[in-house]
Amino acid sequence: MLTTDQVPGAPNWVELRTPDMRAASEFYAALFGWERDAEVFRLDGTVVAGVREAEAVVGGWALSFHTRDAEATAGAVTAAGGERAVEAGACVETGVLYVTDPAGVRFGLREPGPAPVLGLVDAPGALWWTQYYTMDVPGAKAFYQAVFAWDGMDVVLERGAACSILSPAGKGLPGAQGALMTTPAEALGITPPASWFEPGARWLPYFTVLDCDTTVDAALARGATLVYPAETQQAIGRQATLLDPWGAAFAVNAGAA
């Protein structure tokens, strides 16, 4: 499970890039109770996410992972086939760098220090899980293990989707923070919006909510698009995947009792 412990390779930041920061702030406030403070979202005063206005028409969520040395980890990224990305707010002095994996998916490398990190996870309104969707799970696993030395446990889900459960090095299944996964649309019996497939691969943040269906209804009423409808999974809970009104993908989960 996610924690706020600063463990190398663990997610320690999630940031929304959106073309309309004011409207997006109102949208997520209605869903999660967040309040925007400059370029961070807070829940009852605690930092739970970042937000930055983007020039792109389509928004997106991006994850960052803890590292003790962002420059060295960026070197591991390029050695494994990724690239450095030019991003506003990224610099060696703040310990924040952005990179892309071989599929072009952007993510951050974040040292503990002056840059904010998540103050709350695994609680209502906070980040709960991170999932990477790709049609090449083995390739993604090889890249991210080369960069972060993550532990990975390969499983095949009941619908035939390949999946590798991820945790920081040495933490094993109890420290699981996310998964690499491919989910064929035909296995789900539904057809997601075409925009879901446009990136080819993506990191998807999951946020904890008290009631999945109520949150989905609130999101749809405010212009969101449903990607995967609410479904209950044993030992996981009830969850659904959405695109916010500006195209940023995220999921919500109401944990199993």
PDB file of C-alpha atoms in Angstrom:
ATOM      1  CA  MET A   1       0.000   0.000   0.000  1.00  0.00           C
ATOM      2  CA  LEU A   2       1.087   3.586  -0.520  1.00  0.00           C
ATOM      3  CA  THR A   3       2.667   5.494   2.341  1.00  0.00           C
ATOM      4  CA  THR A   4       4.112   8.964   2.768  1.00  0.00           C
ATOM      5  CA  ASP A   5       7.460   7.455   3.778  1.00  0.00           C
ATOM      6  CA  GLN A   6      10.144   8.723   1.444  1.00  0.00           C
ATOM      7  CA  VAL A   7      11.134   5.365  -0.041  1.00  0.00           C
ATOM      8  CA  PRO A   8      13.221   5.325  -3.260  1.00  0.00           C
ATOM      9  CA  GLY A   9      11.017   4.456  -6.231  1.00  0.00           C
ATOM     10  CA  ALA A  10       7.730   5.114  -4.421  1.00  0.00           C
ATOM     11  CA  PRO A  11       5.197   7.624  -5.809  1.00  0.00           C
ATOM     12  CA  ASN A  12       5.601  10.890  -3.925  1.00  0.00           C
ATOM     13  CA  TRP A  13       3.759  13.383  -6.143  1.00  0.00           C
ATOM     14  CA  VAL A  14       0.787  13.483  -8.489  1.00  0.00           C
ATOM     15  CA  GLU A  15       0.142  16.596 -10.528  1.00  0.00           C
ATOM     16  CA  LEU A  16      -2.675  17.734 -12.782  1.00  0.00           C
ATOM     17  CA  ARG A  17      -1.833  19.626 -15.959  1.00  0.00           C
ATOM     18  CA  THR A  18      -4.961  21.379 -17.209  1.00  0.00           C
ATOM     19  CA  PRO A  19      -5.857  24.146 -19.664  1.00  0.00           C
ATOM     20  CA  ASP A  20      -8.317  25.684 -17.165  1.00  0.00           C
ATOM     21  CA  MET A  21      -6.918  25.656 -13.640  1.00  0.00           C
ATOM     22  CA  ARG A  22      -9.822  27.557 -12.076  1.00  0.00           C
ATOM     23  CA  ALA A  23     -12.546  25.319 -13.505  1.00  0.00           C
ATOM     24  CA  ALA A  24     -10.539  22.156 -12.859  1.00  0.00           C
ATOM     25  CA  SER A  25     -10.042  23.204  -9.252  1.00  0.00           C
ATOM     26  CA  GLU A  26     -13.800  23.566  -8.849  1.00  0.00           C
ATOM     27  CA  PHE A  27     -14.349  20.151 -10.457  1.00  0.00           C
ATOM     28  CA  TYR A  28     -11.991  18.298  -8.109  1.00  0.00           C
ATOM     29  CA  ALA A  29     -13.209  20.280  -5.103  1.00  0.00           C
ATOM     30  CA  ALA A  30     -16.694  18.948  -5.777  1.00  0.00           C
ATOM     31  CA  LEU A  31     -15.410  15.368  -6.066  1.00  0.00           C
ATOM     32  CA  PHE A  32     -12.766  15.164  -3.351  1.00  0.00           C
ATOM     33  CA  GLY A  33     -13.179  18.250  -1.171  1.00  0.00           C
ATOM     34  CA  TRP A  34      -9.850  19.696  -2.301  1.00  0.00           C
ATOM     35  CA  GLU A  35      -8.880  23.343  -1.943  1.00  0.00           C
ATOM     36  CA  ARG A  36      -6.342  24.932  -4.269  1.00  0.00           C
ATOM     37  CA  ASP A  37      -3.453  26.829  -2.715  1.00  0.00           C
ATOM     38  CA  ALA A  38      -1.405  28.313  -5.561  1.00  0.00           C
ATOM     39  CA  GLU A  39      -0.138  25.203  -7.407  1.00  0.00           C
ATOM     40  CA  VAL A  40      -1.078  22.558  -4.845  1.00  0.00           C
ATOM     41  CA  PHE A  41      -4.340  20.927  -3.820  1.00  0.00           C
ATOM     42  CA  ARG A  42      -4.931  20.513  -0.102  1.00  0.00           C
ATOM     43  CA  LEU A  43      -7.391  18.400   1.854  1.00  0.00           C
ATOM     44  CA  ASP A  44      -8.023  19.760   5.331  1.00  0.00           C
ATOM     45  CA  GLY A  45      -4.743  21.616   5.033  1.00  0.00           C
ATOM     46  CA  THR A  46      -2.631  18.645   3.924  1.00  0.00           C
ATOM     47  CA  VAL A  47      -1.068  18.527   0.449  1.00  0.00           C
ATOM     48  CA  VAL A  48      -2.637  15.780  -1.695  1.00  0.00           C
ATOM     49  CA  ALA A  49      -1.732  16.796  -5.275  1.00  0.00           C
ATOM     50  CA  GLY A  50      -0.246  19.467  -7.466  1.00  0.00           C
ATOM     51  CA  VAL A  51      -1.820  21.462 -10.274  1.00  0.00           C
ATOM     52  CA  ARG A  52      -0.334  23.468 -13.089  1.00  0.00           C
ATOM     53  CA  GLU A  53      -1.935  25.312 -15.974  1.00  0.00           C
ATOM     54  CA  ALA A  54      -0.920  23.824 -19.308  1.00  0.00           C
ATOM     55  CA  GLU A  55      -1.058  25.245 -22.806  1.00  0.00           C
ATOM     56  CA  ALA A  56      -2.226  21.927 -24.232  1.00  0.00           C
ATOM     57  CA  VAL A  57      -5.915  21.606 -25.032  1.00  0.00           C
ATOM     58  CA  VAL A  58      -6.083  18.181 -23.350  1.00  0.00           C
ATOM     59  CA  GLY A  59      -5.172  17.882 -19.687  1.00  0.00           C
ATOM     60  CA  GLY A  60      -3.462  15.010 -17.927  1.00  0.00           C
ATOM     61  CA  TRP A  61      -2.286  13.637 -14.599  1.00  0.00           C
ATOM     62  CA  ALA A  62       1.413  12.909 -14.100  1.00  0.00           C
ATOM     63  CA  LEU A  63       3.141  10.932 -11.363  1.00  0.00           C
ATOM     64  CA  SER A  64       6.531  11.538  -9.783  1.00  0.00           C
ATOM     65  CA  PHE A  65       8.643   9.036  -7.898  1.00  0.00           C
ATOM     66  CA  HIS A  66      11.042   9.433  -5.013  1.00  0.00           C
ATOM     67  CA  THR A  67      14.746   9.424  -5.719  1.00  0.00           C
ATOM     68  CA  ARG A  68      17.751  10.400  -3.645  1.00  0.00           C
ATOM     69  CA  ASP A  69      19.500  11.737  -6.761  1.00  0.00           C
ATOM     70  CA  ALA A  70      17.295  12.989  -9.604  1.00  0.00           C
ATOM     71  CA  GLU A  71      20.233  13.578 -11.931  1.00  0.00           C
ATOM     72  CA  ALA A  72      21.549  10.034 -11.502  1.00  0.00           C
ATOM     73  CA  THR A  73      18.087   8.538 -11.956  1.00  0.00           C
ATOM     74  CA  ALA A  74      17.571  10.608 -15.109  1.00  0.00           C
ATOM     75  CA  GLY A  75      20.783   9.013 -16.371  1.00  0.00           C
ATOM     76  CA  ALA A  76      19.293   5.592 -15.698  1.00  0.00           C
ATOM     77  CA  VAL A  77      16.200   6.622 -17.652  1.00  0.00           C
ATOM     78  CA  THR A  78      18.174   7.558 -20.763  1.00  0.00           C
ATOM     79  CA  ALA A  79      20.345   4.457 -20.459  1.00  0.00           C
ATOM     80  CA  ALA A  80      17.184   2.323 -20.456  1.00  0.00           C
ATOM     81  CA  GLY A  81      15.748   3.996 -23.566  1.00  0.00           C
ATOM     82  CA  GLY A  82      13.827   6.948 -22.120  1.00  0.00           C
ATOM     83  CA  GLU A  83      14.465  10.656 -22.571  1.00  0.00           C
ATOM     84  CA  ARG A  84      14.785  13.791 -20.490  1.00  0.00           C
ATOM     85  CA  ALA A  85      11.868  16.207 -20.821  1.00  0.00           C
ATOM     86  CA  VAL A  86      11.933  19.986 -20.719  1.00  0.00           C
ATOM     87  CA  GLU A  87       9.385  21.083 -18.120  1.00  0.00           C
ATOM     88  CA  ALA A  88       8.564  24.320 -16.354  1.00  0.00           C
ATOM     89  CA  GLY A  89       9.495  24.121 -12.685  1.00  0.00           C
ATOM     90  CA  ALA A  90      12.020  21.339 -13.198  1.00  0.00           C
ATOM     91  CA  CYS A  91      15.622  21.955 -12.190  1.00  0.00           C
ATOM     92  CA  VAL A  92      18.460  20.229 -10.404  1.00  0.00           C
ATOM     93  CA  GLU A  93      18.401  22.878  -7.636  1.00  0.00           C
ATOM     94  CA  THR A  94      14.889  21.880  -6.530  1.00  0.00           C
ATOM     95  CA  GLY A  95      15.563  18.169  -6.992  1.00  0.00           C
ATOM     96  CA  VAL A  96      12.784  17.819  -9.578  1.00  0.00           C
ATOM     97  CA  LEU A  97      13.338  16.490 -13.091  1.00  0.00           C
ATOM     98  CA  TYR A  98      10.916  15.188 -15.700  1.00  0.00           C
ATOM     99  CA  VAL A  99      11.557  12.357 -18.107  1.00  0.00           C
ATOM    100  CA  THR A 100       9.686  10.154 -20.552  1.00  0.00           C
ATOM    101  CA  ASP A 101       9.736   6.386 -20.869  1.00  0.00           C
ATOM    102  CA  PRO A 102      10.254   4.614 -24.242  1.00  0.00           C
ATOM    103  CA  ALA A 103       6.486   4.847 -24.894  1.00  0.00           C
ATOM    104  CA  GLY A 104       6.617   8.628 -24.454  1.00  0.00           C
ATOM    105  CA  VAL A 105       4.845   8.669 -21.075  1.00  0.00           C
ATOM    106  CA  ARG A 106       6.038  11.554 -18.920  1.00  0.00           C
ATOM    107  CA  PHE A 107       6.840  11.115 -15.229  1.00  0.00           C
ATOM    108  CA  GLY A 108       8.813  12.983 -12.601  1.00  0.00           C
ATOM    109  CA  LEU A 109      11.856  12.286 -10.454  1.00  0.00           C
ATOM    110  CA  ARG A 110      11.508  14.052  -7.121  1.00  0.00           C
ATOM    111  CA  GLU A 111      14.080  14.356  -4.358  1.00  0.00           C
ATOM    112  CA  PRO A 112      13.016  15.174  -0.796  1.00  0.00           C
ATOM    113  CA  GLY A 113      13.803  18.828  -0.198  1.00  0.00           C
ATOM    114  CA  PRO A 114      12.307  22.172  -1.202  1.00  0.00           C
ATOM    115  CA  ALA A 115       9.743  20.726  -3.635  1.00  0.00           C
ATOM    116  CA  PRO A 116       6.445  19.625  -2.031  1.00  0.00           C
ATOM    117  CA  VAL A 117       5.591  15.941  -1.708  1.00  0.00           C
ATOM    118  CA  LEU A 118       2.376  14.150  -0.840  1.00  0.00           C
ATOM    119  CA  GLY A 119       1.372  14.587   2.784  1.00  0.00           C
ATOM    120  CA  LEU A 120      -1.548  12.154   2.681  1.00  0.00           C
ATOM    121  CA  VAL A 121      -2.201   8.919   0.766  1.00  0.00           C
ATOM    122  CA  ASP A 122      -4.499   5.914   1.098  1.00  0.00           C
ATOM    123  CA  ALA A 123      -7.309   7.991   2.624  1.00  0.00           C
ATOM    124  CA  PRO A 124     -10.540   9.475   1.233  1.00  0.00           C
ATOM    125  CA  GLY A 125      -9.646  12.216  -1.241  1.00  0.00           C
ATOM    126  CA  ALA A 126      -6.001  11.113  -1.565  1.00  0.00           C
ATOM    127  CA  LEU A 127      -3.922   8.989  -3.922  1.00  0.00           C
ATOM    128  CA  TRP A 128      -4.501   5.271  -3.355  1.00  0.00           C
ATOM    129  CA  TRP A 129      -2.891   3.384  -6.263  1.00  0.00           C
ATOM    130  CA  THR A 130      -0.908   3.921  -9.469  1.00  0.00           C
ATOM    131  CA  GLN A 131      -1.496   1.888 -12.606  1.00  0.00           C
ATOM    132  CA  TYR A 132       0.378   1.917 -15.879  1.00  0.00           C
ATOM    133  CA  TYR A 133      -1.666   0.843 -18.900  1.00  0.00           C
ATOM    134  CA  THR A 134       0.283  -0.472 -21.865  1.00  0.00           C
ATOM    135  CA  MET A 135       0.090  -3.113 -24.570  1.00  0.00           C
ATOM    136  CA  ASP A 136       3.679  -4.109 -23.701  1.00  0.00           C
ATOM    137  CA  VAL A 137       3.806  -5.088 -20.033  1.00  0.00           C
ATOM    138  CA  PRO A 138       7.164  -6.955 -20.311  1.00  0.00           C
ATOM    139  CA  GLY A 139       8.813  -3.995 -22.037  1.00  0.00           C
ATOM    140  CA  ALA A 140       7.460  -1.492 -19.503  1.00  0.00           C
ATOM    141  CA  LYS A 141       8.520  -3.728 -16.633  1.00  0.00           C
ATOM    142  CA  ALA A 142      12.069  -4.020 -17.983  1.00  0.00           C
ATOM    143  CA  PHE A 143      12.356  -0.246 -18.305  1.00  0.00           C
ATOM    144  CA  TYR A 144      10.992   0.692 -14.886  1.00  0.00           C
ATOM    145  CA  GLN A 145      12.922  -2.031 -13.093  1.00  0.00           C
ATOM    146  CA  ALA A 146      16.107  -0.756 -14.738  1.00  0.00           C
ATOM    147  CA  VAL A 147      15.330   2.752 -13.468  1.00  0.00           C
ATOM    148  CA  PHE A 148      13.891   2.091  -9.990  1.00  0.00           C
ATOM    149  CA  ALA A 149      14.756  -1.573  -9.246  1.00  0.00           C
ATOM    150  CA  TRP A 150      11.087  -2.170  -8.425  1.00  0.00           C
ATOM    151  CA  ASP A 151       9.922  -5.582  -7.308  1.00  0.00           C
ATOM    152  CA  GLY A 152       7.383  -7.038  -9.746  1.00  0.00           C
ATOM    153  CA  MET A 153       5.032  -9.956  -9.261  1.00  0.00           C
ATOM    154  CA  ASP A 154       3.493 -11.190 -12.526  1.00  0.00           C
ATOM    155  CA  VAL A 155      -0.129 -12.336 -12.473  1.00  0.00           C
ATOM    156  CA  VAL A 156      -2.853 -12.998 -15.035  1.00  0.00           C
ATOM    157  CA  LEU A 157      -6.207 -11.540 -14.068  1.00  0.00           C
ATOM    158  CA  GLU A 158      -9.497 -13.394 -14.459  1.00  0.00           C
ATOM    159  CA  ARG A 159     -10.271 -11.688 -17.789  1.00  0.00           C
ATOM    160  CA  GLY A 160      -6.896 -12.586 -19.214  1.00  0.00           C
ATOM    161  CA  ALA A 161      -5.193  -9.234 -18.704  1.00  0.00           C
ATOM    162  CA  ALA A 162      -1.453  -9.428 -18.078  1.00  0.00           C
ATOM    163  CA  CYS A 163      -0.451  -7.608 -14.908  1.00  0.00           C
ATOM    164  CA  SER A 164       2.691  -7.039 -12.849  1.00  0.00           C
ATOM    165  CA  ILE A 165       2.202  -5.822  -9.273  1.00  0.00           C
ATOM    166  CA  LEU A 166       4.847  -3.230  -8.334  1.00  0.00           C
ATOM    167  CA  SER A 167       6.508  -2.326  -5.055  1.00  0.00           C
ATOM    168  CA  PRO A 168       9.688  -0.491  -4.068  1.00  0.00           C
ATOM    169  CA  ALA A 169      12.813  -2.656  -3.955  1.00  0.00           C
ATOM    170  CA  GLY A 170      12.688  -5.084  -1.063  1.00  0.00           C
ATOM    171  CA  LYS A 171       9.156  -4.154   0.056  1.00  0.00           C
ATOM    172  CA  GLY A 172       7.358  -7.093  -1.555  1.00  0.00           C
ATOM    173  CA  LEU A 173       3.595  -7.441  -1.879  1.00  0.00           C
ATOM    174  CA  PRO A 174       2.775  -5.638   1.421  1.00  0.00           C
ATOM    175  CA  GLY A 175       4.463  -2.558  -0.037  1.00  0.00           C
ATOM    176  CA  ALA A 176       2.624  -2.699  -3.369  1.00  0.00           C
ATOM    177  CA  GLN A 177       2.153   0.753  -4.858  1.00  0.00           C
ATOM    178  CA  GLY A 178       0.698  -0.016  -8.274  1.00  0.00           C
ATOM    179  CA  ALA A 179       0.772  -2.229 -11.324  1.00  0.00           C
ATOM    180  CA  LEU A 180       1.706  -2.488 -14.982  1.00  0.00           C
ATOM    181  CA  MET A 181      -1.307  -3.775 -16.835  1.00  0.00           C
ATOM    182  CA  THR A 182      -2.922  -4.346 -20.188  1.00  0.00           C
ATOM    183  CA  THR A 183      -6.691  -4.640 -20.352  1.00  0.00           C
ATOM    184  CA  PRO A 184      -8.090  -5.579 -23.777  1.00  0.00           C
ATOM    185  CA  ALA A 185     -11.339  -3.708 -24.341  1.00  0.00           C
ATOM    186  CA  GLU A 186     -13.007  -6.832 -25.653  1.00  0.00           C
ATOM    187  CA  ALA A 187     -12.306  -8.608 -22.357  1.00  0.00           C
ATOM    188  CA  LEU A 188     -14.333  -5.961 -20.587  1.00  0.00           C
ATOM    189  CA  GLY A 189     -17.240  -6.174 -22.991  1.00  0.00           C
ATOM    190  CA  ILE A 190     -17.278  -2.388 -23.434  1.00  0.00           C
ATOM    191  CA  THR A 191     -15.811   0.180 -25.791  1.00  0.00           C
ATOM    192  CA  PRO A 192     -14.020   3.043 -23.991  1.00  0.00           C
ATOM    193  CA  PRO A 193     -13.896   6.516 -25.599  1.00  0.00           C
ATOM    194  CA  ALA A 194     -11.406   6.743 -28.462  1.00  0.00           C
ATOM    195  CA  SER A 195      -9.394   9.342 -26.506  1.00  0.00           C
ATOM    196  CA  TRP A 196      -8.560   6.668 -23.927  1.00  0.00           C
ATOM    197  CA  PHE A 197      -6.336   4.895 -26.473  1.00  0.00           C
ATOM    198  CA  GLU A 198      -4.703   7.986 -27.985  1.00  0.00           C
ATOM    199  CA  PRO A 199      -1.607   8.099 -25.714  1.00  0.00           C
ATOM    200  CA  GLY A 200      -0.870   4.418 -26.331  1.00  0.00           C
ATOM    201  CA  ALA A 201       0.308   4.067 -22.720  1.00  0.00           C
ATOM    202  CA  ARG A 202      -0.371   6.051 -19.556  1.00  0.00           C
ATOM    203  CA  TRP A 203       0.069   6.258 -15.823  1.00  0.00           C
ATOM    204  CA  LEU A 204      -3.337   6.347 -14.161  1.00  0.00           C
ATOM    205  CA  PRO A 205      -3.767   7.662 -10.592  1.00  0.00           C
ATOM    206  CA  TYR A 206      -6.458   6.121  -8.390  1.00  0.00           C
ATOM    207  CA  PHE A 207      -7.994   8.219  -5.623  1.00  0.00           C
ATOM    208  CA  THR A 208      -9.835   6.877  -2.598  1.00  0.00           C
ATOM    209  CA  VAL A 209     -13.487   7.865  -2.163  1.00  0.00           C
ATOM    210  CA  LEU A 210     -16.148   6.879   0.323  1.00  0.00           C
ATOM    211  CA  ASP A 211     -18.735   5.981  -2.315  1.00  0.00           C
ATOM    212  CA  CYS A 212     -17.690   5.136  -5.871  1.00  0.00           C
ATOM    213  CA  ASP A 213     -21.095   5.491  -7.502  1.00  0.00           C
ATOM    214  CA  THR A 214     -21.861   8.819  -5.862  1.00  0.00           C
ATOM    215  CA  THR A 215     -18.484  10.177  -6.961  1.00  0.00           C
ATOM    216  CA  VAL A 216     -18.982   8.941 -10.522  1.00  0.00           C
ATOM    217  CA  ASP A 217     -22.417  10.575 -10.677  1.00  0.00           C
ATOM    218  CA  ALA A 218     -20.963  13.842  -9.394  1.00  0.00           C
ATOM    219  CA  ALA A 219     -18.170  13.712 -11.985  1.00  0.00           C
ATOM    220  CA  LEU A 220     -20.540  12.970 -14.875  1.00  0.00           C
ATOM    221  CA  ALA A 221     -22.862  15.774 -13.797  1.00  0.00           C
ATOM    222  CA  ARG A 222     -19.892  18.143 -14.072  1.00  0.00           C
ATOM    223  CA  GLY A 223     -18.848  17.100 -17.560  1.00  0.00           C
ATOM    224  CA  ALA A 224     -16.611  14.063 -17.024  1.00  0.00           C
ATOM    225  CA  THR A 225     -16.598  11.070 -19.388  1.00  0.00           C
ATOM    226  CA  LEU A 226     -16.901   7.501 -18.159  1.00  0.00           C
ATOM    227  CA  VAL A 227     -14.129   5.206 -19.433  1.00  0.00           C
ATOM    228  CA  TYR A 228     -14.738   2.054 -17.386  1.00  0.00           C
ATOM    229  CA  PRO A 229     -17.975   1.904 -15.351  1.00  0.00           C
ATOM    230  CA  ALA A 230     -18.072   1.186 -11.642  1.00  0.00           C
ATOM    231  CA  GLU A 231     -17.332  -2.433 -10.837  1.00  0.00           C
ATOM    232  CA  THR A 232     -16.735  -4.293  -7.586  1.00  0.00           C
ATOM    233  CA  GLN A 233     -13.666  -6.531  -7.405  1.00  0.00           C
ATOM    234  CA  GLN A 234     -12.960  -8.924  -4.580  1.00  0.00           C
ATOM    235  CA  ALA A 235     -10.458  -7.628  -2.007  1.00  0.00           C
ATOM    236  CA  ILE A 236     -10.057  -4.398  -4.015  1.00  0.00           C
ATOM    237  CA  GLY A 237     -13.383  -2.613  -3.734  1.00  0.00           C
ATOM    238  CA  ARG A 238     -15.589  -0.746  -6.154  1.00  0.00           C
ATOM    239  CA  GLN A 239     -13.856   1.422  -8.720  1.00  0.00           C
ATOM    240  CA  ALA A 240     -14.369   3.299 -11.962  1.00  0.00           C
ATOM    241  CA  THR A 241     -12.215   5.182 -14.481  1.00  0.00           C
ATOM    242  CA  LEU A 242     -13.043   8.629 -15.849  1.00  0.00           C
ATOM    243  CA  LEU A 243     -11.770  11.456 -18.008  1.00  0.00           C
ATOM    244  CA  ASP A 244     -12.277  14.884 -16.469  1.00  0.00           C
ATOM    245  CA  PRO A 245     -13.851  17.599 -18.677  1.00  0.00           C
ATOM    246  CA  TRP A 246     -10.398  18.481 -20.056  1.00  0.00           C
ATOM    247  CA  GLY A 247      -9.373  14.908 -20.865  1.00  0.00           C
ATOM    248  CA  ALA A 248      -7.260  14.028 -17.810  1.00  0.00           C
ATOM    249  CA  ALA A 249      -7.694  10.352 -16.906  1.00  0.00           C
ATOM    250  CA  PHE A 250      -8.118   9.244 -13.304  1.00  0.00           C
ATOM    251  CA  ALA A 251      -9.826   6.482 -11.349  1.00  0.00           C
ATOM    252  CA  VAL A 252     -11.704   6.343  -8.066  1.00  0.00           C
ATOM    253  CA  ASN A 253     -11.868   3.474  -5.603  1.00  0.00           C
ATOM    254  CA  ALA A 254     -14.078   2.805  -2.598  1.00  0.00           C
ATOM    255  CA  GLY A 255     -12.140   0.147  -0.690  1.00  0.00           C
ATOM    256  CA  ALA A 256     -13.391  -3.310   0.128  1.00  0.00           C
ATOM    257  CA  ALA A 257     -15.048  -3.630   3.514  1.00  0.00           C
TER     258      ALA A 257
END
